[in-house]
Amino acid sequence: MTDVSSAVPGGALARTARRRTRVGLVSGGLGAYWPQFPGLLDRLRNSARFVTGRFEELGCEVVDAGFISDPPEAAMAAERLRRADCDIVVTFLTTYLTASMVLPIAQRTHTPVLVIDLQPTEAMDHADTDTGKWLAYCGQCPLPEIANVFRRSDIPFRSVSGHLHDENAWNRIRRWISAAQVRSAMRHGRHGLMGHLYPGMLDVSTDMTLVSAQFGGHVEVLEFDDLRVRVTDVTDEEAVERVAVARTVFTLDDSVDEDDLAWAARVSVGLDRLVQDFGLDSLAYYHRGLEGEIHERLGAGMILGASLLTARGVPMAGEYELRTSLAMLIADTIGAGGSFTELQALNFRDRVVEMGHDGPAHLAISAKDPLLRGLGVYHGKRGWGVSVELDVKHGPVTTFGIGQEADGTFAFVASEGEVVPGPLLEIGNTTSRVDFGFDPGEWTDAWSATGIGHHWTLCTGHRAKELRAAADLLGLPFRTVTGPNDL
């Protein structure tokens, strides 16, 4: 993503620091080999040290439970990893070992396990390979055994096979680490919900208990008065500084009213304090308000501050859209940005779906400097003020949202496409033209049939594989739209 903070004085857009992904690591092999083949254990331990280093290079906090050779050592490693509260546990099969050495780790840690087997090189030198040297290459040998035992124990199985310097294998491992980052963000997240449901939007309604039950984390219920008192405390100097930030980050259209901009700046500073005081990682909000009273003005003044916070990694979604603010957090966690989105129009001539939204946008994934436009009315909402207009970076993108089933189960829904250039709305909304490779009407039918709500997030890059892995670690269904037959 673009570093939108680089040109802004005072670090007003500095990225929010998140908890590092905690990876539990245990390596092992069959202890019966060590007295039979001198030097084998040292070689395998060197491989284990190499793997530990690669995980550290990925920015993970590695909890290394050491090298195990038998079931009692496996039990001790499992207890250490259980206490560490890891986001994912990686078991490195350096050579053959029995499933009895791996099963306790999955059972006792209560954490998703990734099994990896990475042989020393891409192929053996057969002419110079005796039994001891061969055993360093047979880490894949116990993989079907472990998969069978996991299935019989009702434990999800996931694995990556390759060699130590196999970048294809490491890319697949990175995908699971990215999924573990999502699991961490959701397990430890604090998600604000401020105001009330937009009347009649039945798809938006979300059971807060189910959010904590299925994702972990906490939903903090807020009043607009929690924002009101913080906006009241904003000084004139702070408001002037925030206006300067807005002029640095945005191109200002001639339609922007200076009084509206000044008010939006005050609300922005108050939002920053709200997020800090309640320790929020995301926020969904809506308040209708009446006749220009303070709550209506607060709701109308949110767009500037919500967009700045979203760019910092604290996503904001309007219309009380909690599931979409969570999807935006997930997208940002994997480095995909994620901007509040819905359907706007279908262009059958150019074969694109036009999508976007009024309100908050992810400034860091804008195709160019975002625009602030002044609006005399917000369509479908009360109030007036400044709004953000942008197009997401052209190139590969993924639509991603969280649906919900009749039994309450959440589901990840995604579809990969490409943002392409062309004419856009100029009404103070984000708008992007997305080509999914087939008829836009058929895409819309297939997308709607997944159970997605009418809001989602537009992410940069093709992210379906990462999102599928994240759904796997969270124990959720995953659906994707790839063609017109996905109905």
Short mmCIF file of C-alpha atoms in Angstrom, two decimals:
data_model
loop_
_atom_site.label_atom_id
_atom_site.label_comp_id
_atom_site.label_asym_id
_atom_site.label_seq_id
_atom_site.Cartn_x
_atom_site.Cartn_y
_atom_site.Cartn_z
CA MET A 1 0.00 0.00 0.00
CA THR A 2 1.04 3.61 -0.51
CA ASP A 3 2.54 5.34 2.54
CA VAL A 4 0.07 8.20 2.79
CA SER A 5 1.83 9.52 5.92
CA SER A 6 5.12 10.41 4.21
CA ALA A 7 4.03 13.87 3.09
CA VAL A 8 1.94 14.71 6.15
CA PRO A 9 3.55 16.77 8.92
CA GLY A 10 3.52 15.55 12.51
CA GLY A 11 2.81 11.92 11.72
CA ALA A 12 -0.94 12.50 11.61
CA LEU A 13 -1.30 9.48 9.34
CA ALA A 14 1.23 7.18 10.99
CA ARG A 15 0.19 3.55 10.65
CA THR A 16 -1.30 1.97 13.74
CA ALA A 17 0.96 -0.70 15.26
CA ARG A 18 -0.56 -4.15 15.57
CA ARG A 19 0.38 -7.15 17.66
CA ARG A 20 3.06 -9.23 15.90
CA THR A 21 1.91 -12.61 14.65
CA ARG A 22 2.96 -15.23 17.18
CA VAL A 23 4.15 -18.43 15.51
CA GLY A 24 4.80 -21.53 17.55
CA LEU A 25 7.45 -23.76 15.99
CA VAL A 26 8.45 -27.30 16.82
CA SER A 27 10.80 -29.45 14.73
CA GLY A 28 11.33 -33.17 15.04
CA GLY A 29 12.37 -36.56 13.83
CA LEU A 30 12.44 -40.17 15.01
CA GLY A 31 14.88 -40.63 17.89
CA ALA A 32 15.67 -44.20 16.88
CA TYR A 33 17.74 -42.83 14.00
CA TRP A 34 20.24 -40.78 16.04
CA PRO A 35 22.44 -43.64 17.37
CA GLN A 36 22.16 -45.45 14.04
CA PHE A 37 23.33 -42.58 11.83
CA PRO A 38 25.87 -40.21 13.44
CA GLY A 39 25.67 -36.68 12.11
CA LEU A 40 22.03 -36.91 11.00
CA LEU A 41 20.62 -35.12 14.04
CA ASP A 42 23.09 -32.22 13.67
CA ARG A 43 22.14 -31.82 10.02
CA LEU A 44 18.42 -31.78 10.83
CA ARG A 45 18.92 -29.27 13.64
CA ASN A 46 20.73 -26.99 11.20
CA SER A 47 17.69 -27.21 8.93
CA ALA A 48 15.46 -26.33 11.88
CA ARG A 49 17.57 -23.25 12.66
CA PHE A 50 17.29 -22.17 9.03
CA VAL A 51 13.50 -22.46 9.17
CA THR A 52 13.36 -20.47 12.42
CA GLY A 53 15.35 -17.71 10.75
CA ARG A 54 13.00 -17.57 7.77
CA PHE A 55 10.00 -17.15 10.05
CA GLU A 56 11.77 -14.35 11.92
CA GLU A 57 12.47 -12.65 8.57
CA LEU A 58 8.71 -12.66 7.97
CA GLY A 59 8.34 -10.39 11.00
CA CYS A 60 6.84 -13.05 13.22
CA GLU A 61 7.36 -13.48 16.93
CA VAL A 62 8.65 -17.06 16.94
CA VAL A 63 8.10 -19.25 19.98
CA ASP A 64 10.55 -22.08 19.27
CA ALA A 65 9.71 -25.18 21.30
CA GLY A 66 12.87 -26.93 20.11
CA PHE A 67 13.62 -30.24 18.46
CA ILE A 68 11.67 -33.30 19.58
CA SER A 69 12.61 -36.98 19.18
CA ASP A 70 9.84 -38.92 20.95
CA PRO A 71 6.28 -38.57 22.30
CA PRO A 72 7.30 -37.39 25.81
CA GLU A 73 9.33 -34.54 24.28
CA ALA A 74 6.37 -33.76 22.03
CA ALA A 75 4.11 -33.48 25.08
CA MET A 76 6.51 -31.02 26.72
CA ALA A 77 6.70 -28.94 23.54
CA ALA A 78 2.91 -28.93 23.30
CA GLU A 79 2.60 -27.62 26.86
CA ARG A 80 5.07 -24.81 26.17
CA LEU A 81 3.19 -23.80 23.01
CA ARG A 82 -0.15 -23.99 24.83
CA ARG A 83 1.07 -21.45 27.37
CA ALA A 84 2.42 -19.18 24.61
CA ASP A 85 -1.06 -18.52 23.11
CA CYS A 86 0.19 -18.68 19.51
CA ASP A 87 -1.77 -17.63 16.42
CA ILE A 88 -0.55 -20.69 14.49
CA VAL A 89 1.68 -23.64 15.35
CA VAL A 90 4.09 -24.94 12.70
CA THR A 91 5.38 -28.50 12.95
CA PHE A 92 8.53 -29.04 10.83
CA LEU A 93 9.00 -32.66 9.77
CA THR A 94 12.74 -32.91 9.21
CA THR A 95 12.60 -36.66 8.59
CA TYR A 96 10.23 -39.50 9.37
CA LEU A 97 8.51 -39.38 12.75
CA THR A 98 5.39 -41.02 14.10
CA ALA A 99 1.99 -39.36 14.23
CA SER A 100 2.02 -39.86 18.00
CA MET A 101 4.62 -37.07 18.15
CA VAL A 102 2.44 -34.59 16.24
CA LEU A 103 -1.09 -35.29 17.45
CA PRO A 104 -0.55 -34.02 21.05
CA ILE A 105 0.67 -30.69 19.71
CA ALA A 106 -2.55 -30.15 17.77
CA GLN A 107 -4.71 -31.42 20.63
CA ARG A 108 -3.18 -29.56 23.54
CA THR A 109 -2.38 -26.17 22.00
CA HIS A 110 -5.96 -25.62 20.76
CA THR A 111 -4.34 -23.68 17.92
CA PRO A 112 -4.42 -24.28 14.14
CA VAL A 113 -1.44 -26.41 13.09
CA LEU A 114 0.50 -26.16 9.83
CA VAL A 115 2.67 -29.17 9.00
CA ILE A 116 5.69 -28.45 6.79
CA ASP A 117 8.28 -30.79 5.31
CA LEU A 118 11.20 -29.05 3.62
CA GLN A 119 13.97 -31.33 2.42
CA PRO A 120 17.54 -29.92 2.21
CA THR A 121 17.72 -29.42 -1.57
CA GLU A 122 15.47 -29.80 -4.59
CA ALA A 123 16.74 -33.34 -5.25
CA MET A 124 19.12 -35.92 -3.78
CA ASP A 125 22.55 -36.62 -5.22
CA HIS A 126 21.75 -40.32 -5.55
CA ALA A 127 25.33 -41.43 -6.22
CA ASP A 128 26.46 -39.81 -2.97
CA THR A 129 23.48 -40.69 -0.77
CA ASP A 130 23.55 -43.42 1.83
CA THR A 131 20.76 -44.26 4.24
CA GLY A 132 21.74 -41.56 6.74
CA LYS A 133 21.80 -38.84 4.08
CA TRP A 134 18.55 -40.09 2.55
CA LEU A 135 16.72 -39.79 5.87
CA ALA A 136 17.20 -36.01 5.71
CA TYR A 137 15.04 -36.07 2.58
CA CYS A 138 12.09 -38.10 3.80
CA GLY A 139 10.17 -35.56 5.84
CA GLN A 140 7.25 -36.06 3.49
CA CYS A 141 7.10 -39.76 4.36
CA PRO A 142 4.94 -39.31 7.53
CA LEU A 143 2.71 -36.66 5.97
CA PRO A 144 -0.08 -39.04 4.84
CA GLU A 145 0.12 -40.75 8.23
CA ILE A 146 -0.38 -37.46 10.05
CA ALA A 147 -3.16 -36.39 7.68
CA ASN A 148 -4.98 -39.68 8.31
CA VAL A 149 -4.70 -39.33 12.08
CA PHE A 150 -5.81 -35.70 12.01
CA ARG A 151 -8.87 -36.64 9.97
CA ARG A 152 -9.73 -39.44 12.39
CA SER A 153 -9.25 -37.01 15.29
CA ASP A 154 -11.47 -34.35 13.63
CA ILE A 155 -8.56 -31.90 13.42
CA PRO A 156 -8.24 -29.71 10.30
CA PHE A 157 -5.15 -30.68 8.30
CA ARG A 158 -3.00 -28.25 6.29
CA SER A 159 0.52 -28.77 4.97
CA VAL A 160 3.28 -27.35 2.76
CA SER A 161 5.81 -29.67 1.13
CA GLY A 162 8.97 -28.43 -0.59
CA HIS A 163 12.66 -27.86 0.07
CA LEU A 164 14.48 -25.35 2.25
CA HIS A 165 15.19 -22.90 -0.58
CA ASP A 166 11.93 -23.48 -2.47
CA GLU A 167 10.32 -20.04 -2.88
CA ASN A 168 7.09 -21.62 -4.10
CA ALA A 169 6.86 -23.46 -0.78
CA TRP A 170 7.77 -20.33 1.19
CA ASN A 171 5.11 -18.34 -0.67
CA ARG A 172 2.54 -20.93 0.41
CA ILE A 173 3.88 -20.74 3.97
CA ARG A 174 3.59 -16.93 3.84
CA ARG A 175 -0.05 -17.35 2.88
CA TRP A 176 -0.66 -19.28 6.12
CA ILE A 177 1.28 -16.68 8.11
CA SER A 178 -0.90 -13.98 6.55
CA ALA A 179 -3.94 -16.01 7.61
CA ALA A 180 -2.52 -16.24 11.13
CA GLN A 181 -2.17 -12.45 11.14
CA VAL A 182 -5.88 -12.22 10.38
CA ARG A 183 -6.65 -14.69 13.17
CA SER A 184 -4.58 -12.58 15.54
CA ALA A 185 -6.28 -9.34 14.49
CA MET A 186 -9.70 -10.85 15.03
CA ARG A 187 -8.91 -12.68 18.29
CA HIS A 188 -7.43 -9.58 19.90
CA GLY A 189 -9.44 -6.88 18.13
CA ARG A 190 -11.68 -4.27 19.69
CA HIS A 191 -14.43 -3.28 17.28
CA GLY A 192 -16.51 -0.18 17.86
CA LEU A 193 -20.22 0.00 16.98
CA MET A 194 -21.57 3.54 17.34
CA GLY A 195 -25.09 4.83 16.84
CA HIS A 196 -27.88 2.69 15.44
CA LEU A 197 -28.87 0.55 12.47
CA TYR A 198 -29.81 2.31 9.25
CA PRO A 199 -33.60 1.75 9.27
CA GLY A 200 -34.68 -1.16 7.12
CA MET A 201 -31.23 -2.54 6.20
CA LEU A 202 -31.98 -6.05 7.42
CA ASP A 203 -28.84 -7.54 5.83
CA VAL A 204 -26.61 -5.20 7.86
CA SER A 205 -27.94 -6.33 11.23
CA THR A 206 -25.26 -8.38 13.01
CA ASP A 207 -25.40 -10.30 16.29
CA MET A 208 -22.49 -8.94 18.37
CA THR A 209 -22.31 -12.11 20.45
CA LEU A 210 -21.68 -14.15 17.32
CA VAL A 211 -18.81 -11.82 16.37
CA SER A 212 -17.04 -12.62 19.63
CA ALA A 213 -18.04 -16.29 19.50
CA GLN A 214 -16.79 -16.95 15.96
CA PHE A 215 -13.95 -14.44 15.57
CA GLY A 216 -12.90 -13.67 19.12
CA GLY A 217 -12.26 -10.10 20.14
CA HIS A 218 -14.71 -7.63 21.63
CA VAL A 219 -17.43 -5.35 20.26
CA GLU A 220 -17.55 -2.04 22.13
CA VAL A 221 -20.97 -0.37 21.99
CA LEU A 222 -20.58 3.41 21.74
CA GLU A 223 -22.93 6.37 21.79
CA PHE A 224 -22.59 9.35 19.48
CA ASP A 225 -22.34 11.31 22.73
CA ASP A 226 -19.00 9.57 23.32
CA LEU A 227 -17.83 11.35 20.17
CA ARG A 228 -19.68 14.59 20.98
CA VAL A 229 -17.82 15.26 24.22
CA ARG A 230 -14.46 14.65 22.54
CA VAL A 231 -15.26 16.93 19.61
CA THR A 232 -16.31 19.65 22.08
CA ASP A 233 -12.83 19.45 23.66
CA VAL A 234 -10.97 19.99 20.36
CA THR A 235 -9.07 23.29 20.39
CA ASP A 236 -9.01 25.81 17.55
CA GLU A 237 -5.30 25.11 17.07
CA GLU A 238 -5.93 21.36 16.70
CA ALA A 239 -8.71 21.99 14.18
CA VAL A 240 -6.47 24.29 12.12
CA GLU A 241 -3.71 21.65 12.12
CA ARG A 242 -6.18 19.01 10.92
CA VAL A 243 -7.36 21.28 8.09
CA ALA A 244 -3.71 21.55 7.05
CA VAL A 245 -3.46 17.77 7.00
CA ALA A 246 -6.57 17.57 4.82
CA ARG A 247 -5.11 20.08 2.36
CA THR A 248 -1.92 17.98 2.18
CA VAL A 249 -3.63 14.62 1.67
CA PHE A 250 -6.52 15.68 -0.58
CA THR A 251 -7.11 17.74 -3.66
CA LEU A 252 -9.87 20.15 -2.65
CA ASP A 253 -12.65 20.76 -5.15
CA ASP A 254 -14.02 24.29 -5.49
CA SER A 255 -17.29 23.00 -4.02
CA VAL A 256 -15.73 22.56 -0.55
CA ASP A 257 -17.16 25.02 1.95
CA GLU A 258 -14.54 26.27 4.43
CA ASP A 259 -16.91 26.05 7.39
CA ASP A 260 -17.81 22.46 6.50
CA LEU A 261 -14.12 21.58 6.20
CA ALA A 262 -13.37 23.18 9.57
CA TRP A 263 -16.17 21.18 11.20
CA ALA A 264 -15.01 17.93 9.58
CA ALA A 265 -11.51 18.65 10.92
CA ARG A 266 -12.85 19.01 14.48
CA VAL A 267 -14.78 15.77 14.16
CA SER A 268 -11.62 14.10 12.81
CA VAL A 269 -9.58 15.07 15.86
CA GLY A 270 -12.41 13.90 18.12
CA LEU A 271 -12.55 10.58 16.28
CA ASP A 272 -8.83 10.07 16.85
CA ARG A 273 -9.39 10.53 20.59
CA LEU A 274 -12.38 8.19 20.57
CA VAL A 275 -10.31 5.47 18.91
CA GLN A 276 -7.44 6.00 21.36
CA ASP A 277 -9.59 6.19 24.48
CA PHE A 278 -11.51 2.99 23.69
CA GLY A 279 -8.55 1.17 22.11
CA LEU A 280 -10.45 0.52 18.88
CA ASP A 281 -9.14 -1.45 15.90
CA SER A 282 -12.22 -0.71 13.76
CA LEU A 283 -15.48 1.22 13.91
CA ALA A 284 -18.89 0.96 12.25
CA TYR A 285 -21.28 3.88 12.75
CA TYR A 286 -24.54 5.52 11.73
CA HIS A 287 -26.85 8.13 13.24
CA ARG A 288 -29.77 9.74 11.45
CA GLY A 289 -30.23 12.90 13.51
CA LEU A 290 -32.84 15.61 13.08
CA GLU A 291 -33.06 19.22 11.89
CA GLY A 292 -29.38 20.08 12.09
CA GLU A 293 -28.95 19.12 15.76
CA ILE A 294 -25.51 18.09 17.03
CA HIS A 295 -25.82 14.35 16.43
CA GLU A 296 -26.85 14.92 12.83
CA ARG A 297 -23.89 17.26 12.37
CA LEU A 298 -21.51 14.72 13.91
CA GLY A 299 -22.77 11.98 11.59
CA ALA A 300 -22.40 14.29 8.59
CA GLY A 301 -18.90 15.33 9.63
CA MET A 302 -17.43 11.82 9.91
CA ILE A 303 -16.16 11.21 6.38
CA LEU A 304 -12.86 13.11 6.55
CA GLY A 305 -11.74 11.66 9.89
CA ALA A 306 -13.01 8.17 9.10
CA SER A 307 -11.02 8.13 5.85
CA LEU A 308 -7.85 9.33 7.57
CA LEU A 309 -8.20 6.64 10.24
CA THR A 310 -8.89 3.95 7.63
CA ALA A 311 -5.65 4.93 5.88
CA ARG A 312 -3.84 4.47 9.21
CA GLY A 313 -5.11 0.91 9.55
CA VAL A 314 -8.19 1.59 11.71
CA PRO A 315 -11.01 0.95 9.23
CA MET A 316 -14.29 2.82 9.44
CA ALA A 317 -17.56 1.81 7.78
CA GLY A 318 -20.75 3.83 7.65
CA GLU A 319 -24.37 2.65 7.85
CA TYR A 320 -23.64 0.60 11.00
CA GLU A 321 -21.96 -2.02 8.81
CA LEU A 322 -20.07 -4.05 11.41
CA ARG A 323 -19.36 -7.06 9.17
CA THR A 324 -17.86 -4.79 6.52
CA SER A 325 -15.69 -2.91 9.02
CA LEU A 326 -14.40 -6.35 10.07
CA ALA A 327 -13.78 -7.29 6.43
CA MET A 328 -11.92 -4.00 5.96
CA LEU A 329 -9.75 -4.81 8.98
CA ILE A 330 -8.97 -8.23 7.56
CA ALA A 331 -8.09 -6.72 4.18
CA ASP A 332 -5.82 -4.12 5.76
CA THR A 333 -4.14 -6.78 7.90
CA ILE A 334 -3.03 -8.72 4.81
CA GLY A 335 -1.79 -5.52 3.13
CA ALA A 336 -4.69 -5.23 0.69
CA GLY A 337 -6.13 -1.92 1.87
CA GLY A 338 -9.86 -2.44 1.71
CA SER A 339 -12.37 0.33 0.93
CA PHE A 340 -16.08 0.48 1.82
CA THR A 341 -18.00 -0.62 -1.29
CA GLU A 342 -21.38 -1.47 -2.80
CA LEU A 343 -22.84 -1.80 -6.28
CA GLN A 344 -23.41 1.49 -8.11
CA ALA A 345 -24.13 0.59 -11.74
CA LEU A 346 -23.43 -1.97 -14.46
CA ASN A 347 -21.74 -0.91 -17.70
CA PHE A 348 -22.62 -3.52 -20.31
CA ARG A 349 -20.87 -1.61 -23.08
CA ASP A 350 -17.48 -1.79 -21.34
CA ARG A 351 -18.32 -5.05 -19.49
CA VAL A 352 -17.47 -3.62 -16.07
CA VAL A 353 -19.17 -3.40 -12.70
CA GLU A 354 -19.09 0.09 -11.21
CA MET A 355 -18.80 -0.07 -7.44
CA GLY A 356 -17.92 2.20 -4.55
CA HIS A 357 -19.68 4.12 -1.77
CA ASP A 358 -20.22 7.52 -0.26
CA GLY A 359 -18.42 8.13 3.01
CA PRO A 360 -15.17 6.62 4.30
CA ALA A 361 -12.57 5.38 1.82
CA HIS A 362 -9.12 3.78 2.11
CA LEU A 363 -6.87 6.62 0.97
CA ALA A 364 -3.76 4.42 0.80
CA ILE A 365 -5.14 2.46 -2.17
CA SER A 366 -6.32 5.44 -4.21
CA ALA A 367 -5.21 5.54 -7.85
CA LYS A 368 -4.19 9.19 -7.40
CA ASP A 369 -4.57 12.00 -4.87
CA PRO A 370 -8.08 11.62 -3.42
CA LEU A 371 -10.53 14.48 -3.89
CA LEU A 372 -12.60 16.25 -1.24
CA ARG A 373 -15.90 17.42 -2.70
CA GLY A 374 -18.49 19.56 -0.98
CA LEU A 375 -22.05 18.23 -0.96
CA GLY A 376 -25.20 20.14 -0.11
CA VAL A 377 -26.95 16.87 0.68
CA TYR A 378 -25.90 13.27 1.37
CA HIS A 379 -28.19 11.05 -0.65
CA GLY A 380 -30.35 8.87 1.57
CA LYS A 381 -28.88 10.39 4.74
CA ARG A 382 -29.37 13.56 6.72
CA GLY A 383 -26.76 16.31 6.75
CA TRP A 384 -24.24 17.85 4.39
CA GLY A 385 -20.54 18.60 4.23
CA VAL A 386 -17.39 17.23 2.62
CA SER A 387 -17.07 13.80 1.04
CA VAL A 388 -14.25 11.72 -0.44
CA GLU A 389 -13.98 10.89 -4.13
CA LEU A 390 -11.42 8.38 -5.44
CA ASP A 391 -10.79 5.40 -7.69
CA VAL A 392 -8.94 2.35 -6.33
CA LYS A 393 -5.54 1.66 -7.94
CA HIS A 394 -5.86 0.14 -11.37
CA GLY A 395 -4.87 -3.51 -11.68
CA PRO A 396 -5.78 -6.74 -9.87
CA VAL A 397 -8.37 -6.40 -7.10
CA THR A 398 -10.55 -8.64 -4.95
CA THR A 399 -14.03 -7.97 -3.66
CA PHE A 400 -14.31 -9.42 -0.16
CA GLY A 401 -17.09 -9.49 2.36
CA ILE A 402 -18.51 -11.47 5.27
CA GLY A 403 -21.84 -13.17 4.73
CA GLN A 404 -24.00 -14.91 7.32
CA GLU A 405 -26.03 -18.11 7.13
CA ALA A 406 -29.42 -19.00 8.58
CA ASP A 407 -27.72 -20.75 11.50
CA GLY A 408 -25.64 -17.64 12.24
CA THR A 409 -22.38 -18.93 10.77
CA PHE A 410 -20.25 -16.26 9.12
CA ALA A 411 -18.74 -16.98 5.70
CA PHE A 412 -15.95 -15.32 3.71
CA VAL A 413 -16.96 -14.37 0.17
CA ALA A 414 -14.50 -13.19 -2.50
CA SER A 415 -14.19 -12.57 -6.23
CA GLU A 416 -11.07 -11.54 -8.18
CA GLY A 417 -11.13 -8.96 -10.95
CA GLU A 418 -9.29 -5.94 -12.27
CA VAL A 419 -9.88 -2.21 -11.89
CA VAL A 420 -9.70 -0.64 -15.34
CA PRO A 421 -9.65 3.01 -16.48
CA GLY A 422 -12.72 4.79 -17.81
CA PRO A 423 -15.33 7.43 -16.95
CA LEU A 424 -16.31 7.72 -13.27
CA LEU A 425 -19.00 9.43 -11.23
CA GLU A 426 -18.11 12.87 -9.89
CA ILE A 427 -20.58 13.09 -7.03
CA GLY A 428 -18.37 12.78 -3.95
CA ASN A 429 -18.35 8.98 -3.95
CA THR A 430 -15.60 6.44 -4.34
CA THR A 431 -16.13 4.67 -7.67
CA SER A 432 -14.11 1.97 -9.44
CA ARG A 433 -14.71 0.10 -12.68
CA VAL A 434 -14.09 -3.60 -12.08
CA ASP A 435 -13.77 -6.15 -14.88
CA PHE A 436 -14.41 -9.71 -13.67
CA GLY A 437 -13.84 -11.28 -17.06
CA PHE A 438 -17.47 -12.03 -17.89
CA ASP A 439 -20.83 -10.34 -18.28
CA PRO A 440 -21.39 -7.82 -15.44
CA GLY A 441 -25.03 -8.87 -15.05
CA GLU A 442 -24.06 -12.51 -14.64
CA TRP A 443 -21.35 -11.53 -12.14
CA THR A 444 -23.89 -9.54 -10.13
CA ASP A 445 -26.28 -12.51 -10.03
CA ALA A 446 -23.54 -14.93 -8.96
CA TRP A 447 -22.14 -12.52 -6.37
CA SER A 448 -25.55 -11.86 -4.85
CA ALA A 449 -26.29 -15.61 -4.67
CA THR A 450 -23.33 -16.17 -2.30
CA GLY A 451 -25.19 -14.66 0.64
CA ILE A 452 -23.07 -11.51 0.74
CA GLY A 453 -24.73 -8.38 2.12
CA HIS A 454 -25.02 -5.25 -0.01
CA HIS A 455 -21.73 -3.88 1.38
CA TRP A 456 -18.21 -5.32 1.11
CA THR A 457 -14.62 -4.16 0.78
CA LEU A 458 -12.60 -3.65 -2.40
CA CYS A 459 -9.03 -4.90 -1.91
CA THR A 460 -5.90 -4.47 -4.00
CA GLY A 461 -4.36 -7.61 -5.50
CA HIS A 462 -5.74 -11.06 -6.12
CA ARG A 463 -6.32 -12.24 -2.56
CA ALA A 464 -8.64 -15.24 -2.78
CA LYS A 465 -5.97 -17.76 -1.72
CA GLU A 466 -4.98 -15.67 1.32
CA LEU A 467 -8.62 -15.15 2.29
CA ARG A 468 -9.37 -18.86 1.85
CA ALA A 469 -6.48 -19.66 4.22
CA ALA A 470 -7.76 -17.10 6.75
CA ALA A 471 -11.24 -18.62 6.60
CA ASP A 472 -9.67 -22.04 7.18
CA LEU A 473 -7.84 -20.91 10.34
CA LEU A 474 -11.01 -19.25 11.62
CA GLY A 475 -13.09 -22.35 10.85
CA LEU A 476 -15.42 -20.53 8.45
CA PRO A 477 -16.85 -21.43 5.03
CA PHE A 478 -15.26 -19.75 1.99
CA ARG A 479 -17.05 -18.95 -1.27
CA THR A 480 -15.69 -17.41 -4.44
CA VAL A 481 -17.21 -16.20 -7.69
CA THR A 482 -15.03 -17.02 -10.68
CA GLY A 483 -17.54 -17.28 -13.51
CA PRO A 484 -21.21 -17.11 -14.52
CA ASN A 485 -21.90 -20.66 -13.37
CA ASP A 486 -21.18 -19.82 -9.71
CA LEU A 487 -24.91 -19.56 -8.96
#
